[in-house]
PDB file of C-alpha atoms in Angstrom:
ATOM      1  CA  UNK A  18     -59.936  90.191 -55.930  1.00 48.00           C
ATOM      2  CA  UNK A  19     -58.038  91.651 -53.018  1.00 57.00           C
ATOM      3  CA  UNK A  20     -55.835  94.638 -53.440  1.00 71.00           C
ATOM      4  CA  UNK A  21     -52.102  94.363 -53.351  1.00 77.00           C
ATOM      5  CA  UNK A  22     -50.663  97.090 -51.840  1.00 81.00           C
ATOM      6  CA  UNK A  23     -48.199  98.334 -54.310  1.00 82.00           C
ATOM      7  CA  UNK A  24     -49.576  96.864 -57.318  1.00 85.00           C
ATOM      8  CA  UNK A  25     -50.369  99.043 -60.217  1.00 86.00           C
ATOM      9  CA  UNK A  26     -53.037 101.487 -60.029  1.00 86.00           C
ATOM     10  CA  UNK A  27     -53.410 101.420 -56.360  1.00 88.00           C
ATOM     11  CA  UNK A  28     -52.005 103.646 -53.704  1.00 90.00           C
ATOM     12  CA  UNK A  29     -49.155 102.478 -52.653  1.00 91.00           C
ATOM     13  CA  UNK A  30     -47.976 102.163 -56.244  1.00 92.00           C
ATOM     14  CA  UNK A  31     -48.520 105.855 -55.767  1.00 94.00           C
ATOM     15  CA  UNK A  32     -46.509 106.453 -53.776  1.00 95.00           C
ATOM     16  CA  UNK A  33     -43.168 103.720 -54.956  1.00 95.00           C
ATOM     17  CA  UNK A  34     -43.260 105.676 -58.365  1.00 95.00           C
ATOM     18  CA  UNK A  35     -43.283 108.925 -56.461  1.00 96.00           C
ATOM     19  CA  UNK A  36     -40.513 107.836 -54.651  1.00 96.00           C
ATOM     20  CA  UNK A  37     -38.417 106.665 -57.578  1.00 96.00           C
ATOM     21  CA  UNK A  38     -39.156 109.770 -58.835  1.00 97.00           C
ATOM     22  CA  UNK A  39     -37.650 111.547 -55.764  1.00 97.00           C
ATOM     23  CA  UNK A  40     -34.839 109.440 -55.758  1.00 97.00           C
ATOM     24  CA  UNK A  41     -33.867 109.863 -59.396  1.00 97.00           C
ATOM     25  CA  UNK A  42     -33.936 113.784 -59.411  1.00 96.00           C
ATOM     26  CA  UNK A  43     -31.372 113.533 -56.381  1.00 96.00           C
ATOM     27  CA  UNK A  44     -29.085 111.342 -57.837  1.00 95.00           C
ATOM     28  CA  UNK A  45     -29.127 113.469 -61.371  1.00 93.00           C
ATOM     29  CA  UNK A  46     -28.933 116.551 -59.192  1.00 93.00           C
ATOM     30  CA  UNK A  47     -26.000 115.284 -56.932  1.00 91.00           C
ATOM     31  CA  UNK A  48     -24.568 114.342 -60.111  1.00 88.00           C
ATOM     32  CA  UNK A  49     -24.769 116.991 -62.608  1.00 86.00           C
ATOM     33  CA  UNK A  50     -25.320 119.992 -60.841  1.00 82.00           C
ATOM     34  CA  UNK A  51     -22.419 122.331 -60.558  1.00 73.00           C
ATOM     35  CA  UNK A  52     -19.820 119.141 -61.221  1.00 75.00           C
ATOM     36  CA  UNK A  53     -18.399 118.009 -64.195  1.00 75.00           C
ATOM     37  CA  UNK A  54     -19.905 114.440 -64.443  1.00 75.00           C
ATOM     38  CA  UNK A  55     -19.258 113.991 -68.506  1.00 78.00           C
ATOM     39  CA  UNK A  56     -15.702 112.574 -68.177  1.00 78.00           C
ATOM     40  CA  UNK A  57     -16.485 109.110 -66.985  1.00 82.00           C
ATOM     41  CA  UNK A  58     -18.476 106.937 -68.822  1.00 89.00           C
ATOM     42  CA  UNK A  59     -20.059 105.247 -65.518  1.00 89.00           C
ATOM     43  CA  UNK A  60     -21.122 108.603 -64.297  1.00 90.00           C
ATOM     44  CA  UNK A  61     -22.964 109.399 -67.984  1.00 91.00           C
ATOM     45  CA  UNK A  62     -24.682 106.045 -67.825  1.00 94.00           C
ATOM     46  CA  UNK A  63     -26.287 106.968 -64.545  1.00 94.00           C
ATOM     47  CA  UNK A  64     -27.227 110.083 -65.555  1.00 94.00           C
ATOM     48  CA  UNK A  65     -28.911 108.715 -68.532  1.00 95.00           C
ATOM     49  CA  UNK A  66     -30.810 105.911 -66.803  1.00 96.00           C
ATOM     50  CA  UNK A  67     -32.189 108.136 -63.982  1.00 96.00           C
ATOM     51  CA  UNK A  68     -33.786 110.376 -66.863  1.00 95.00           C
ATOM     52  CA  UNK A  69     -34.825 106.929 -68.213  1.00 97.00           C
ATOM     53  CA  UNK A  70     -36.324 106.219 -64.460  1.00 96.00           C
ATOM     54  CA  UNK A  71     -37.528 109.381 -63.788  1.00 97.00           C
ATOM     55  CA  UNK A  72     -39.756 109.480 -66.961  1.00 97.00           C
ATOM     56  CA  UNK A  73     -41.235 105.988 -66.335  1.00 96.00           C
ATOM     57  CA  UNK A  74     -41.530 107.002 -62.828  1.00 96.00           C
ATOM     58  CA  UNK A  75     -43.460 109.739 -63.278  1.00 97.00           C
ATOM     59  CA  UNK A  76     -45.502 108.554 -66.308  1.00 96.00           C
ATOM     60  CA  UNK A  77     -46.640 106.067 -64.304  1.00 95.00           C
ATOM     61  CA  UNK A  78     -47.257 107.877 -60.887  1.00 95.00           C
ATOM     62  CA  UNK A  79     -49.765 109.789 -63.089  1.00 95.00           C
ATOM     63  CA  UNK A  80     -51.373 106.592 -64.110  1.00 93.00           C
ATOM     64  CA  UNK A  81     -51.264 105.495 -60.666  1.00 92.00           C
ATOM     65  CA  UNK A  82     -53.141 109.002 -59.630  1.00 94.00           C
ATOM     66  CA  UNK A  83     -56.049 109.107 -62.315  1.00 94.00           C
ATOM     67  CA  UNK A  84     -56.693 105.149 -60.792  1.00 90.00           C
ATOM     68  CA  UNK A  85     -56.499 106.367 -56.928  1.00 91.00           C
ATOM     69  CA  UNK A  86     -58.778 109.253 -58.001  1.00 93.00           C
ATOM     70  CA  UNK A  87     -61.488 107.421 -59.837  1.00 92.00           C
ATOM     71  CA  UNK A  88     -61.261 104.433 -57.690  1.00 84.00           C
ATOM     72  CA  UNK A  89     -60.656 101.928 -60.627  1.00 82.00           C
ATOM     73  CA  UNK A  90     -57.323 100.330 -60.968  1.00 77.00           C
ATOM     74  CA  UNK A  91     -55.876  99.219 -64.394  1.00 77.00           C
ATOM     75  CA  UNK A  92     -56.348  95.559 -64.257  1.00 78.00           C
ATOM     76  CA  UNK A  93     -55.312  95.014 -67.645  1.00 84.00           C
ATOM     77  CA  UNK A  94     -53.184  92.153 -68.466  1.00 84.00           C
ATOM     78  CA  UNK A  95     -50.879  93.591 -71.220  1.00 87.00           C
ATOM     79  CA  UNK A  96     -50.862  96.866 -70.126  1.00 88.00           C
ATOM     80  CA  UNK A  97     -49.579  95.239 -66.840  1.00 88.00           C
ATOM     81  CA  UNK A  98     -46.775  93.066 -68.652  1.00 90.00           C
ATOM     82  CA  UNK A  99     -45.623  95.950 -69.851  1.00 92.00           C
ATOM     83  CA  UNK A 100     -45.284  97.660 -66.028  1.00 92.00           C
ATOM     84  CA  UNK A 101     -43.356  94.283 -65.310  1.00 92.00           C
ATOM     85  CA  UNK A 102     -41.292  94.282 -68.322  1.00 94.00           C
ATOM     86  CA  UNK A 103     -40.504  98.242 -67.957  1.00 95.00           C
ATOM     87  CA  UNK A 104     -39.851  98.064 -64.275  1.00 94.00           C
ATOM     88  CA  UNK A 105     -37.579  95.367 -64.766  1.00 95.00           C
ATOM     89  CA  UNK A 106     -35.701  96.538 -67.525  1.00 96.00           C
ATOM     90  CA  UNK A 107     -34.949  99.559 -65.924  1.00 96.00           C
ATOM     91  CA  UNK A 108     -34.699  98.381 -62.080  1.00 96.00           C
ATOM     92  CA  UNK A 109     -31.680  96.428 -63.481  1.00 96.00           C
ATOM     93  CA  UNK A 110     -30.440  99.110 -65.414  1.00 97.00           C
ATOM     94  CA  UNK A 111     -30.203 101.439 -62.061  1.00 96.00           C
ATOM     95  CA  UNK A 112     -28.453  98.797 -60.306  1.00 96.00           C
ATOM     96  CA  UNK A 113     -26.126  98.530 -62.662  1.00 97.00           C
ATOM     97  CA  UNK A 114     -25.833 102.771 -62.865  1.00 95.00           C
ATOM     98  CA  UNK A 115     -25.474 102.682 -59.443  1.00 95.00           C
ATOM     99  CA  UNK A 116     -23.058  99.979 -58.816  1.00 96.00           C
ATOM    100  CA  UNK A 117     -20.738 101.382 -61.366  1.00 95.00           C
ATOM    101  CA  UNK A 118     -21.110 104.988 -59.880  1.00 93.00           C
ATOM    102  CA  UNK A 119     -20.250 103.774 -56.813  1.00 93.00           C
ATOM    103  CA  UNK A 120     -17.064 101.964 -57.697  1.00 93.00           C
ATOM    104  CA  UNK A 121     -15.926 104.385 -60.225  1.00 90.00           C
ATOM    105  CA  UNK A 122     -16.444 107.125 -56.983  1.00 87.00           C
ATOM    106  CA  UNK A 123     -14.356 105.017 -54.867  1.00 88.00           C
ATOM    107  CA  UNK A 124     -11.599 103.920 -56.880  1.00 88.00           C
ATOM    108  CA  UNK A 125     -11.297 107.835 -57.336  1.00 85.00           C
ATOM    109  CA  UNK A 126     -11.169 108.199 -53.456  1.00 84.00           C
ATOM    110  CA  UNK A 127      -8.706 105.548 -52.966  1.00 84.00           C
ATOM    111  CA  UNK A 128      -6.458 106.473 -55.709  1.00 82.00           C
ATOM    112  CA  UNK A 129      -4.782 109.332 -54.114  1.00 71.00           C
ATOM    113  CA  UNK A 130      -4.480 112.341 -56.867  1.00 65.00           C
ATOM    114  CA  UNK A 131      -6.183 115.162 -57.504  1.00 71.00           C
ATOM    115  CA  UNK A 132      -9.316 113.762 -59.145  1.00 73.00           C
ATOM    116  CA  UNK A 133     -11.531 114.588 -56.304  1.00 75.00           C
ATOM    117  CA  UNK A 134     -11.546 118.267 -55.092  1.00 72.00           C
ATOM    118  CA  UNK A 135     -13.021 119.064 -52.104  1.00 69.00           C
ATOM    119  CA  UNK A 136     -16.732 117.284 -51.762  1.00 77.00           C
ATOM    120  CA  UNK A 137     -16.379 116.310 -55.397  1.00 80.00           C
ATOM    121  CA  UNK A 138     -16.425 112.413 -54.514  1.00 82.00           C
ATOM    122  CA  UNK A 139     -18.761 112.787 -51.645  1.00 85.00           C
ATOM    123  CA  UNK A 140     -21.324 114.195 -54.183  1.00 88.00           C
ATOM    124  CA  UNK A 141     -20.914 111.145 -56.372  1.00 88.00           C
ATOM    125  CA  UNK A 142     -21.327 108.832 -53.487  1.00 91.00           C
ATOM    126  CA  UNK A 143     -24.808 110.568 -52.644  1.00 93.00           C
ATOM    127  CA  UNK A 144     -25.525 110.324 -56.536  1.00 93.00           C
ATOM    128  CA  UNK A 145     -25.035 106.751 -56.411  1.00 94.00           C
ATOM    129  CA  UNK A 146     -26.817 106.238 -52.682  1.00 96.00           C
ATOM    130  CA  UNK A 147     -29.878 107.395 -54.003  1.00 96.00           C
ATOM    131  CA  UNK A 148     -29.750 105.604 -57.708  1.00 96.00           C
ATOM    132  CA  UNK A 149     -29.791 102.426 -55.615  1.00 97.00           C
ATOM    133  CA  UNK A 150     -32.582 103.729 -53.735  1.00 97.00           C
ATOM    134  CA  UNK A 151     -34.520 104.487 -56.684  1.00 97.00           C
ATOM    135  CA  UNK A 152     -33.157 101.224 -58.109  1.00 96.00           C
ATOM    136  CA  UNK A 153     -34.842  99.175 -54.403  1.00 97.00           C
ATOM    137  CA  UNK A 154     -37.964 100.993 -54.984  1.00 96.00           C
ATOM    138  CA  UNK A 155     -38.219 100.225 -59.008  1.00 95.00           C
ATOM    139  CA  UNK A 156     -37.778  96.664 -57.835  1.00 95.00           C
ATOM    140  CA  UNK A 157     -40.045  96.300 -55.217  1.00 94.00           C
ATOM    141  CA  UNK A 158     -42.929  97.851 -57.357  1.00 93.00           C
ATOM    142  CA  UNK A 159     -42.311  95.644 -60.145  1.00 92.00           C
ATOM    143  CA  UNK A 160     -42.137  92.651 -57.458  1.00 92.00           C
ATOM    144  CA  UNK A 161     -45.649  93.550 -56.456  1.00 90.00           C
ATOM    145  CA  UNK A 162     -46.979  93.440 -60.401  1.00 89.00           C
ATOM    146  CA  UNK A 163     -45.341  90.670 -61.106  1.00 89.00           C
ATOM    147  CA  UNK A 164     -47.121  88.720 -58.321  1.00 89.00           C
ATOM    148  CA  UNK A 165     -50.115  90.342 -59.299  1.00 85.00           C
ATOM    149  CA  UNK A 166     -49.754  89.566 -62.893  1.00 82.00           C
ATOM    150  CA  UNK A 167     -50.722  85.756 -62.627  1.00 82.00           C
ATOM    151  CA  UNK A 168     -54.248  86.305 -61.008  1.00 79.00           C
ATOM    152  CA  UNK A 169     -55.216  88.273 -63.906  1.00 74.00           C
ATOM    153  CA  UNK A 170     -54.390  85.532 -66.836  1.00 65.00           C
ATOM    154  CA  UNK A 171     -57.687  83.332 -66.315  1.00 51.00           C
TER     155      UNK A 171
END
């Protein structure tokens, strides 16, 4: 079978989960550090789905690792419908973090009071930057399983 390059186990899966991984721990560090983040709900819900992503992302970049470093990918079909099912679950989530981060950030910009001292915003614009990041990088990687995911149920 021929390798897809960011399928599970390979290493260019490597390197999408390491990347979500990056991308997560900047948007929770634009977000909570130094800022008071707890007193909208939008900007809670991205901080707890980019713990959520950052986890999966980095449980699986360590699955993705052993595989690179003993040359066997995990070819397993349930083990890999999980992947799917995981990366989807939470790809959607981080758009949705994201997309509300963003708007919530925004509508604080636009609305003129003192909500937003100094670079307060601009750090919750960079939060939500790289959550979709993260988010285009979940969903790409579980793109690639999912079109793997067919050739393995013979």
């Amino acid at each position: 079978m021929d390798e897809l390059p960011g399928a599970l186990g390979s290493s260019g899966s490597l390197a999408l989960r390491l990347g979500q991984a990056i991308f997560s721990v900047a948007s929770l560090l634009f977000m909570c550090y130094d800022i008071p983040f707890y007193s909208y709900t939008a900007f809670c819900f991205l901080v707890t789905v980019m713990g959520l992503l950052m986890a999966w992302s980095v449980t699986l970049a360590m699955v993705d690792a052993f595989s690179v470093l003993i040359k066997l990918p995990t070819r397993l079909p349930g083990i890999l419908s999980l992947v799917v099912l995981g990366d989807w679950v939470l790809s959607f989530l981080a758009l949705a973090a994201s997309c509300s981060t963003a708007s919530a950030a925004d509508f604080l910009i636009h609305s003129r009071s003192s909500f937003c001292e100094g670079t307060l915003c601009t750090r919750y614009q960079l939060s939500a930057t790289m959550a979709f990041l993260a988010w285009f990088l979940t969903f790409s990687s579980s793109l690639f399983n999912l079109w793997l995911l067919p050739s393995l149920n013979v």
